[in-house]
Amino acid sequence: MAVTFLHIADTHIGVETYGRLDPATGLNTRVQDFTNCLAFCFDTAIERDVDFVVHSGDAYKSCDPSATHQRELARCVHNLSQAGIPLVMVVGNHDAPVAFGKANSVDIFKTLSTEGVHVADTDCIIDLQTRSGLVQVACLPWLHRSHLLATEDCKDLTEAEVQQHLQQLGSRIVEGLAARVDTNTPVILASHVAVADALLSGSERTAVIGRDPVFLTSTLAQQAFDYVALGHIHRHQDMNPQAAPPVVYSGSIDRIDFGEEDETKGCCIVSIDQQGPGMPKSTSYEFLPTPARPFRTIRVDVSHSSDPTQSIVNELTRHDLRDHIVRIIYRTDSGPAQLDFPRLRKVTQDAALVAGIFPDTERELKQRRSSVTRDMGLAKVLEAYIDNTSRLAPLKDDLLSCALALEAEEEAG
């Protein structure tokens, strides 16, 4: 018999960047986009009659969602609950309050004991009685530094020492969870963490690197688990390809910014097949794209054009921009061009939003020496060095990923 479930993460209800007010509903269009993608995922779960759903963190954009944002998420959760499909929600960094002891953004479902909804705000093992039998979900929510700094022994730690302690704590928790589960049943690890060699998207490169505790794939890929359902990194990827168990980031359900322009967004439908108790299990998964809002960057060189507006119009007409969020970047060597903006607005009237029309002026930049302090971690020091060495720029992502993997491996012994 096979157990099937939906793996989703980073739904970020409440993102309003690049949105506008929809006069028909009074909602920000980006809130509608993310809610539509979440509804698509949950509706698919209902249509495919999955046994349960795992949400691996960051339900909302922030830990203090507005009443409107709470309503939009609650509507989707209610539909899932009404269909009799259990939901496990792991608390992510965007869900967790900075101050120790305050409620997280999804605590309300736990407080109300919403039928079939399980909220993991600390490491735990949840026994799910599904239509296909018992399933265990081992949960490791976001390891917030405030929990560590609240203890007397850790309050004076440097940033690097805090990260090291959190990584060591997380590794011990994962090993403890793996030792406690019943491997005769399907077992999933659901966690909101950063993996050392994960490929990052756009703004994540500055938001994640050097600030988050980072784990090795091997730390999470314990043989006791049949599937590792991760959240936190917005790019869909399997960190343990052609090996067991799959260690998968489902990715965010919609694009946050232009740094995610070329990424396909979605969720995962996972199947764990087992012929009987104690028999070997096999896991497979399918990535399911969501109807995410498309982003498009249009680049035009007008440095030698006698009519910059016409040059931009010519390029715009080559693209289907309907319902896209668009930005236009034009290259000039003589400062911002004199553009006919009403004409450009007319050409882009079918776009969902024009985020801006920006000059990209060629100019010589004086190289500045990056400042490095003793408290900076390896990733931040290396990033500063790469930013100060132009020839290394194309290798930045690979160098940082390798450095983080080496650092995590050293700390893991």
CSV table of C-alpha atoms in Angstrom, one decimal:
chain,number,residue,atom,x,y,z
A,1,MET,CA,0.0,0.0,0.0
A,2,ALA,CA,1.2,3.5,-0.8
A,3,VAL,CA,0.9,6.5,1.4
A,4,THR,CA,0.7,9.8,-0.5
A,5,PHE,CA,1.0,13.4,0.8
A,6,LEU,CA,1.5,16.9,-0.3
A,7,HIS,CA,4.7,18.7,0.7
A,8,ILE,CA,4.4,22.5,0.6
A,9,ALA,CA,6.4,25.3,2.2
A,10,ASP,CA,7.1,29.1,2.2
A,11,THR,CA,3.6,30.1,1.3
A,12,HIS,CA,4.3,33.6,2.6
A,13,ILE,CA,0.7,34.8,2.8
A,14,GLY,CA,1.0,38.6,3.2
A,15,VAL,CA,3.6,39.5,0.6
A,16,GLU,CA,2.5,42.7,-1.0
A,17,THR,CA,5.7,43.7,-2.9
A,18,TYR,CA,4.9,44.6,-6.5
A,19,GLY,CA,1.2,44.5,-5.8
A,20,ARG,CA,-1.6,47.0,-6.1
A,21,LEU,CA,-5.1,47.4,-4.7
A,22,ASP,CA,-7.7,45.3,-6.5
A,23,PRO,CA,-10.8,47.5,-6.5
A,24,ALA,CA,-13.1,44.5,-6.9
A,25,THR,CA,-11.9,42.8,-3.6
A,26,GLY,CA,-10.1,45.4,-1.7
A,27,LEU,CA,-7.1,43.0,-1.5
A,28,ASN,CA,-3.5,43.6,-2.6
A,29,THR,CA,-3.0,41.7,-5.9
A,30,ARG,CA,0.1,39.9,-4.5
A,31,VAL,CA,-1.8,38.7,-1.5
A,32,GLN,CA,-4.3,37.3,-4.0
A,33,ASP,CA,-1.5,35.7,-6.0
A,34,PHE,CA,-0.1,33.8,-3.1
A,35,THR,CA,-3.5,32.8,-1.8
A,36,ASN,CA,-4.5,31.5,-5.2
A,37,CYS,CA,-1.3,29.4,-5.4
A,38,LEU,CA,-2.0,28.0,-1.9
A,39,ALA,CA,-5.6,27.2,-2.8
A,40,PHE,CA,-4.4,25.5,-5.9
A,41,CYS,CA,-2.0,23.2,-3.9
A,42,PHE,CA,-4.6,22.3,-1.3
A,43,ASP,CA,-7.3,21.8,-3.9
A,44,THR,CA,-4.9,19.4,-5.7
A,45,ALA,CA,-4.4,17.6,-2.4
A,46,ILE,CA,-8.2,17.1,-2.1
A,47,GLU,CA,-8.6,16.1,-5.8
A,48,ARG,CA,-5.9,13.5,-5.5
A,49,ASP,CA,-7.2,12.3,-2.2
A,50,VAL,CA,-3.8,12.5,-0.5
A,51,ASP,CA,-3.5,11.0,3.0
A,52,PHE,CA,-2.1,14.2,4.6
A,53,VAL,CA,-0.3,17.5,4.0
A,54,VAL,CA,3.0,18.7,5.4
A,55,HIS,CA,3.7,22.4,5.5
A,56,SER,CA,7.4,23.0,6.2
A,57,GLY,CA,7.3,26.5,7.5
A,58,ASP,CA,6.8,30.2,6.7
A,59,ALA,CA,3.0,30.2,6.3
A,60,TYR,CA,2.9,33.9,6.5
A,61,LYS,CA,5.3,36.7,5.4
A,62,SER,CA,5.7,37.8,9.1
A,63,CYS,CA,4.9,36.6,12.6
A,64,ASP,CA,2.2,39.3,13.0
A,65,PRO,CA,-0.1,38.7,10.0
A,66,SER,CA,-3.1,41.0,9.6
A,67,ALA,CA,-6.6,39.8,10.2
A,68,THR,CA,-7.1,39.7,6.4
A,69,HIS,CA,-4.0,37.5,5.9
A,70,GLN,CA,-5.1,35.2,8.6
A,71,ARG,CA,-8.5,34.9,7.0
A,72,GLU,CA,-7.0,33.9,3.7
A,73,LEU,CA,-4.9,31.2,5.2
A,74,ALA,CA,-7.7,30.0,7.4
A,75,ARG,CA,-10.0,29.6,4.5
A,76,CYS,CA,-7.6,27.2,2.7
A,77,VAL,CA,-6.9,25.3,5.9
A,78,HIS,CA,-10.6,25.0,6.6
A,79,ASN,CA,-11.2,23.4,3.2
A,80,LEU,CA,-8.5,20.9,3.8
A,81,SER,CA,-9.9,20.1,7.3
A,82,GLN,CA,-13.4,19.7,5.9
A,83,ALA,CA,-12.1,17.1,3.4
A,84,GLY,CA,-10.7,15.1,6.3
A,85,ILE,CA,-7.1,15.5,5.3
A,86,PRO,CA,-4.7,16.0,8.3
A,87,LEU,CA,-2.2,18.9,8.1
A,88,VAL,CA,1.1,19.2,9.9
A,89,MET,CA,2.5,22.8,10.1
A,90,VAL,CA,6.1,23.3,11.1
A,91,VAL,CA,7.0,26.8,12.4
A,92,GLY,CA,9.4,28.6,10.2
A,93,ASN,CA,11.5,31.7,10.8
A,94,HIS,CA,8.9,34.0,9.4
A,95,ASP,CA,6.3,32.4,11.7
A,96,ALA,CA,8.4,32.7,14.8
A,97,PRO,CA,8.4,35.9,17.0
A,98,VAL,CA,11.7,37.4,17.9
A,99,ALA,CA,10.8,37.7,21.6
A,100,PHE,CA,11.0,34.4,23.5
A,101,GLY,CA,7.6,33.3,24.9
A,102,LYS,CA,5.3,35.1,22.4
A,103,ALA,CA,2.9,33.2,20.2
A,104,ASN,CA,3.9,32.3,16.7
A,105,SER,CA,1.7,33.1,13.7
A,106,VAL,CA,0.1,29.7,13.4
A,107,ASP,CA,-0.5,29.1,17.1
A,108,ILE,CA,-4.1,30.0,16.6
A,109,PHE,CA,-4.8,26.6,14.9
A,110,LYS,CA,-3.3,24.8,17.9
A,111,THR,CA,-5.2,26.9,20.4
A,112,LEU,CA,-8.5,26.3,18.6
A,113,SER,CA,-7.7,22.6,18.2
A,114,THR,CA,-8.7,22.8,14.6
A,115,GLU,CA,-9.7,19.4,13.4
A,116,GLY,CA,-6.8,17.5,11.8
A,117,VAL,CA,-4.3,20.4,12.2
A,118,HIS,CA,-1.1,19.7,14.0
A,119,VAL,CA,1.3,22.6,14.8
A,120,ALA,CA,5.0,21.8,15.5
A,121,ASP,CA,6.5,24.7,17.4
A,122,THR,CA,9.2,22.5,19.0
A,123,ASP,CA,10.9,19.3,18.0
A,124,CYS,CA,8.5,16.4,18.2
A,125,ILE,CA,7.1,13.3,16.6
A,126,ILE,CA,3.5,13.4,15.4
A,127,ASP,CA,1.6,10.1,15.0
A,128,LEU,CA,-0.9,10.6,12.1
A,129,GLN,CA,-3.7,8.1,11.7
A,130,THR,CA,-4.4,8.3,8.0
A,131,ARG,CA,-6.7,6.4,5.7
A,132,SER,CA,-3.7,4.4,4.6
A,133,GLY,CA,-2.5,3.6,8.1
A,134,LEU,CA,-0.2,5.1,10.7
A,135,VAL,CA,2.4,7.6,9.6
A,136,GLN,CA,5.0,9.4,11.7
A,137,VAL,CA,6.1,12.9,11.1
A,138,ALA,CA,9.3,14.0,12.9
A,139,CYS,CA,9.4,17.8,13.2
A,140,LEU,CA,12.3,20.2,13.5
A,141,PRO,CA,11.0,23.8,13.4
A,142,TRP,CA,13.1,26.8,12.9
A,143,LEU,CA,15.9,27.0,15.6
A,144,HIS,CA,15.5,30.6,16.7
A,145,ARG,CA,18.5,32.2,18.4
A,146,SER,CA,16.3,33.8,21.0
A,147,HIS,CA,15.8,30.4,22.6
A,148,LEU,CA,19.5,30.0,22.9
A,149,LEU,CA,20.3,33.5,24.0
A,150,ALA,CA,17.7,33.2,26.8
A,151,THR,CA,20.0,30.8,28.6
A,152,GLU,CA,22.6,32.1,31.0
A,153,ASP,CA,25.5,30.1,29.4
A,154,CYS,CA,24.8,31.5,25.9
A,155,LYS,CA,23.9,35.1,26.4
A,156,ASP,CA,27.4,36.5,25.7
A,157,LEU,CA,28.1,34.4,22.6
A,158,THR,CA,29.3,36.0,19.4
A,159,GLU,CA,27.2,35.7,16.2
A,160,ALA,CA,29.4,32.9,14.9
A,161,GLU,CA,29.3,31.0,18.2
A,162,VAL,CA,25.5,31.3,18.2
A,163,GLN,CA,25.3,29.7,14.8
A,164,GLN,CA,27.7,27.0,15.8
A,165,HIS,CA,25.7,26.1,18.9
A,166,LEU,CA,22.4,26.1,16.9
A,167,GLN,CA,23.9,23.8,14.3
A,168,GLN,CA,25.2,21.4,16.9
A,169,LEU,CA,21.8,21.5,18.7
A,170,GLY,CA,19.9,20.9,15.4
A,171,SER,CA,22.2,17.9,14.6
A,172,ARG,CA,21.6,16.3,18.0
A,173,ILE,CA,17.8,16.8,17.6
A,174,VAL,CA,17.7,15.2,14.2
A,175,GLU,CA,19.7,12.2,15.5
A,176,GLY,CA,17.4,11.9,18.5
A,177,LEU,CA,14.3,12.0,16.3
A,178,ALA,CA,15.8,9.3,14.0
A,179,ALA,CA,16.5,7.1,17.0
A,180,ARG,CA,12.9,7.4,18.3
A,181,VAL,CA,10.7,6.8,15.2
A,182,ASP,CA,9.3,3.4,14.3
A,183,THR,CA,10.8,2.5,11.0
A,184,ASN,CA,8.1,-0.1,10.4
A,185,THR,CA,5.8,2.7,9.4
A,186,PRO,CA,6.3,5.5,6.8
A,187,VAL,CA,8.4,8.2,8.5
A,188,ILE,CA,8.9,11.8,7.3
A,189,LEU,CA,11.2,14.5,8.7
A,190,ALA,CA,9.7,17.9,8.3
A,191,SER,CA,12.0,20.8,8.9
A,192,HIS,CA,12.6,24.5,8.3
A,193,VAL,CA,16.4,24.8,7.9
A,194,ALA,CA,19.2,25.9,5.6
A,195,VAL,CA,21.3,23.1,3.9
A,196,ALA,CA,24.9,24.0,3.2
A,197,ASP,CA,25.0,23.4,-0.6
A,198,ALA,CA,21.5,24.5,-1.4
A,199,LEU,CA,21.1,26.8,-4.4
A,200,LEU,CA,19.8,30.2,-3.3
A,201,SER,CA,17.5,32.7,-5.1
A,202,GLY,CA,18.0,36.4,-5.5
A,203,SER,CA,17.6,38.2,-2.2
A,204,GLU,CA,18.2,34.9,-0.3
A,205,ARG,CA,21.9,35.2,-1.0
A,206,THR,CA,22.1,38.2,1.4
A,207,ALA,CA,19.2,37.1,3.7
A,208,VAL,CA,20.5,33.6,4.4
A,209,ILE,CA,24.2,33.3,3.9
A,210,GLY,CA,26.2,34.1,7.1
A,211,ARG,CA,23.0,34.6,9.2
A,212,ASP,CA,21.4,31.1,9.5
A,213,PRO,CA,22.6,27.9,11.1
A,214,VAL,CA,23.6,25.6,8.2
A,215,PHE,CA,23.3,21.8,8.1
A,216,LEU,CA,24.9,19.1,6.0
A,217,THR,CA,22.6,17.0,3.8
A,218,SER,CA,24.0,14.0,5.5
A,219,THR,CA,22.8,15.2,8.9
A,220,LEU,CA,19.2,15.2,7.6
A,221,ALA,CA,19.3,12.2,5.4
A,222,GLN,CA,19.1,9.7,8.2
A,223,GLN,CA,18.1,6.2,7.1
A,224,ALA,CA,15.2,6.2,9.5
A,225,PHE,CA,13.4,8.7,7.4
A,226,ASP,CA,11.7,7.9,4.1
A,227,TYR,CA,11.4,11.5,2.9
A,228,VAL,CA,12.8,14.8,4.3
A,229,ALA,CA,10.4,17.7,3.6
A,230,LEU,CA,12.3,21.0,3.8
A,231,GLY,CA,11.3,24.6,3.9
A,232,HIS,CA,13.2,27.9,4.0
A,233,ILE,CA,15.0,28.0,0.6
A,234,HIS,CA,12.7,29.2,-2.1
A,235,ARG,CA,14.2,27.3,-5.0
A,236,HIS,CA,12.9,23.7,-5.5
A,237,GLN,CA,15.7,21.2,-5.4
A,238,ASP,CA,16.6,17.7,-4.2
A,239,MET,CA,19.6,17.8,-1.9
A,240,ASN,CA,20.1,14.0,-2.0
A,241,PRO,CA,19.5,13.1,-5.7
A,242,GLN,CA,19.7,9.4,-6.8
A,243,ALA,CA,19.9,8.5,-3.1
A,244,ALA,CA,17.6,7.7,-0.2
A,245,PRO,CA,15.9,9.4,1.4
A,246,PRO,CA,15.0,12.3,-0.9
A,247,VAL,CA,15.9,15.5,0.9
A,248,VAL,CA,13.7,18.0,-0.9
A,249,TYR,CA,13.0,21.7,-0.8
A,250,SER,CA,9.5,22.1,-2.3
A,251,GLY,CA,10.4,25.8,-2.8
A,252,SER,CA,8.1,28.8,-2.4
A,253,ILE,CA,4.7,28.7,-4.1
A,254,ASP,CA,5.1,32.1,-5.9
A,255,ARG,CA,7.9,34.4,-6.7
A,256,ILE,CA,9.0,36.9,-4.1
A,257,ASP,CA,11.1,39.2,-6.3
A,258,PHE,CA,12.9,39.4,-9.6
A,259,GLY,CA,15.7,37.2,-8.1
A,260,GLU,CA,13.2,34.3,-8.6
A,261,GLU,CA,12.2,35.4,-12.1
A,262,ASP,CA,13.4,32.2,-13.9
A,263,GLU,CA,12.4,29.7,-11.3
A,264,THR,CA,9.3,27.4,-11.5
A,265,LYS,CA,7.3,27.5,-8.3
A,266,GLY,CA,5.3,24.7,-6.9
A,267,CYS,CA,4.8,21.9,-4.4
A,268,CYS,CA,5.5,18.2,-4.2
A,269,ILE,CA,3.2,15.2,-4.3
A,270,VAL,CA,5.0,12.4,-2.5
A,271,SER,CA,4.3,8.6,-2.4
A,272,ILE,CA,5.8,6.1,0.0
A,273,ASP,CA,5.1,2.5,-1.0
A,274,GLN,CA,5.3,-0.4,1.4
A,275,GLN,CA,4.0,-3.9,0.7
A,276,GLY,CA,3.6,-4.7,4.4
A,277,PRO,CA,4.8,-4.0,8.0
A,278,GLY,CA,8.6,-4.5,8.2
A,279,MET,CA,8.9,-4.7,4.4
A,280,PRO,CA,11.3,-2.3,2.4
A,281,LYS,CA,9.8,1.0,1.4
A,282,SER,CA,10.3,3.0,-1.7
A,283,THR,CA,9.7,6.8,-2.1
A,284,SER,CA,9.0,8.8,-5.2
A,285,TYR,CA,7.8,12.4,-5.6
A,286,GLU,CA,6.4,14.6,-8.3
A,287,PHE,CA,7.0,18.4,-8.5
A,288,LEU,CA,3.7,20.2,-9.3
A,289,PRO,CA,4.0,23.8,-10.7
A,290,THR,CA,1.6,26.4,-9.3
A,291,PRO,CA,0.0,29.2,-11.3
A,292,ALA,CA,2.6,31.6,-10.0
A,293,ARG,CA,2.7,35.2,-11.2
A,294,PRO,CA,5.3,35.5,-14.0
A,295,PHE,CA,8.1,38.1,-13.6
A,296,ARG,CA,9.9,39.5,-16.6
A,297,THR,CA,13.0,41.8,-16.9
A,298,ILE,CA,13.3,43.6,-20.3
A,299,ARG,CA,16.8,44.9,-21.0
A,300,VAL,CA,17.4,47.4,-23.9
A,301,ASP,CA,20.6,49.1,-25.0
A,302,VAL,CA,19.7,52.7,-26.0
A,303,SER,CA,23.2,54.1,-25.8
A,304,HIS,CA,23.4,54.6,-29.6
A,305,SER,CA,19.7,55.2,-30.3
A,306,SER,CA,18.3,58.5,-31.6
A,307,ASP,CA,14.9,57.6,-30.2
A,308,PRO,CA,15.3,55.7,-26.9
A,309,THR,CA,11.6,55.4,-26.4
A,310,GLN,CA,11.1,53.7,-29.8
A,311,SER,CA,14.0,51.3,-29.1
A,312,ILE,CA,12.3,50.3,-25.8
A,313,VAL,CA,8.9,50.0,-27.5
A,314,ASN,CA,10.4,47.8,-30.2
A,315,GLU,CA,11.8,45.4,-27.6
A,316,LEU,CA,8.6,45.4,-25.5
A,317,THR,CA,6.5,44.3,-28.5
A,318,ARG,CA,8.7,41.2,-28.9
A,319,HIS,CA,7.4,39.9,-25.6
A,320,ASP,CA,4.0,38.8,-24.3
A,321,LEU,CA,3.7,40.7,-21.1
A,322,ARG,CA,0.1,40.0,-20.3
A,323,ASP,CA,-0.4,39.6,-16.5
A,324,HIS,CA,3.4,39.8,-15.9
A,325,ILE,CA,5.2,41.9,-13.4
A,326,VAL,CA,7.7,43.8,-15.5
A,327,ARG,CA,10.7,45.9,-15.0
A,328,ILE,CA,12.5,47.7,-17.8
A,329,ILE,CA,16.3,48.3,-17.6
A,330,TYR,CA,17.8,50.4,-20.4
A,331,ARG,CA,21.6,50.8,-20.9
A,332,THR,CA,22.9,54.3,-21.7
A,333,ASP,CA,26.3,55.9,-21.5
A,334,SER,CA,25.1,59.4,-21.0
A,335,GLY,CA,22.8,59.4,-17.9
A,336,PRO,CA,19.0,58.8,-17.8
A,337,ALA,CA,17.3,59.1,-21.2
A,338,GLN,CA,14.4,61.4,-22.0
A,339,LEU,CA,11.6,58.9,-22.3
A,340,ASP,CA,7.9,59.2,-23.3
A,341,PHE,CA,6.5,57.5,-20.3
A,342,PRO,CA,2.8,57.8,-21.3
A,343,ARG,CA,3.7,55.9,-24.5
A,344,LEU,CA,5.5,53.2,-22.5
A,345,ARG,CA,2.6,52.9,-20.2
A,346,LYS,CA,0.3,52.3,-23.1
A,347,VAL,CA,2.5,49.6,-24.6
A,348,THR,CA,2.6,47.8,-21.2
A,349,GLN,CA,-1.0,48.2,-20.3
A,350,ASP,CA,-1.7,44.5,-20.3
A,351,ALA,CA,1.0,43.9,-17.7
A,352,ALA,CA,-0.1,43.2,-14.1
A,353,LEU,CA,2.4,45.8,-12.9
A,354,VAL,CA,5.4,47.8,-14.3
A,355,ALA,CA,7.8,47.7,-11.3
A,356,GLY,CA,10.0,50.4,-12.8
A,357,ILE,CA,11.9,51.8,-15.8
A,358,PHE,CA,15.5,52.1,-14.7
A,359,PRO,CA,18.7,53.4,-16.4
A,360,ASP,CA,21.7,51.1,-16.2
A,361,THR,CA,24.4,53.7,-16.8
A,362,GLU,CA,27.9,52.4,-17.6
A,363,ARG,CA,30.4,54.0,-15.2
A,364,GLU,CA,33.7,53.2,-13.7
A,365,LEU,CA,33.4,52.2,-10.1
A,366,LYS,CA,36.3,52.9,-7.7
A,367,GLN,CA,37.1,49.6,-5.9
A,368,ARG,CA,36.8,49.8,-2.2
A,369,ARG,CA,38.5,47.6,0.3
A,370,SER,CA,35.9,45.4,2.2
A,371,SER,CA,36.0,45.7,6.0
A,372,VAL,CA,36.4,42.4,7.8
A,373,THR,CA,35.9,41.9,11.6
A,374,ARG,CA,36.8,39.0,13.9
A,375,ASP,CA,33.1,38.3,14.6
A,376,MET,CA,32.2,37.7,10.9
A,377,GLY,CA,31.7,34.1,10.0
A,378,LEU,CA,33.5,32.3,7.1
A,379,ALA,CA,30.6,33.0,4.7
A,380,LYS,CA,30.5,36.7,5.3
A,381,VAL,CA,34.3,37.1,5.1
A,382,LEU,CA,34.4,35.1,1.8
A,383,GLU,CA,31.5,37.1,0.4
A,384,ALA,CA,33.2,40.3,1.2
A,385,TYR,CA,36.4,39.1,-0.5
A,386,ILE,CA,34.5,38.0,-3.6
A,387,ASP,CA,32.6,41.3,-3.8
A,388,ASN,CA,36.0,43.1,-3.7
A,389,THR,CA,37.4,40.8,-6.4
A,390,SER,CA,35.5,41.2,-9.7
A,391,ARG,CA,37.0,38.2,-11.5
A,392,LEU,CA,35.5,35.9,-8.8
A,393,ALA,CA,31.9,37.2,-9.3
A,394,PRO,CA,30.8,34.4,-11.7
A,395,LEU,CA,31.9,31.8,-9.1
A,396,LYS,CA,30.3,33.5,-6.1
A,397,ASP,CA,27.4,31.0,-5.5
A,398,ASP,CA,29.6,27.9,-6.0
A,399,LEU,CA,32.4,29.3,-3.7
A,400,LEU,CA,30.0,30.2,-1.0
A,401,SER,CA,28.2,26.9,-1.1
A,402,CYS,CA,31.4,25.0,-0.9
A,403,ALA,CA,32.7,27.1,2.0
A,404,LEU,CA,29.5,26.6,3.9
A,405,ALA,CA,29.6,22.9,3.3
A,406,LEU,CA,33.2,22.7,4.5
A,407,GLU,CA,32.4,24.8,7.6
A,408,ALA,CA,29.4,22.6,8.5
A,409,GLU,CA,31.5,19.4,7.9
A,410,GLU,CA,34.2,20.7,10.2
A,411,GLU,CA,31.8,21.6,12.9
A,412,ALA,CA,30.1,18.2,12.6
A,413,GLY,CA,33.5,16.5,13.2
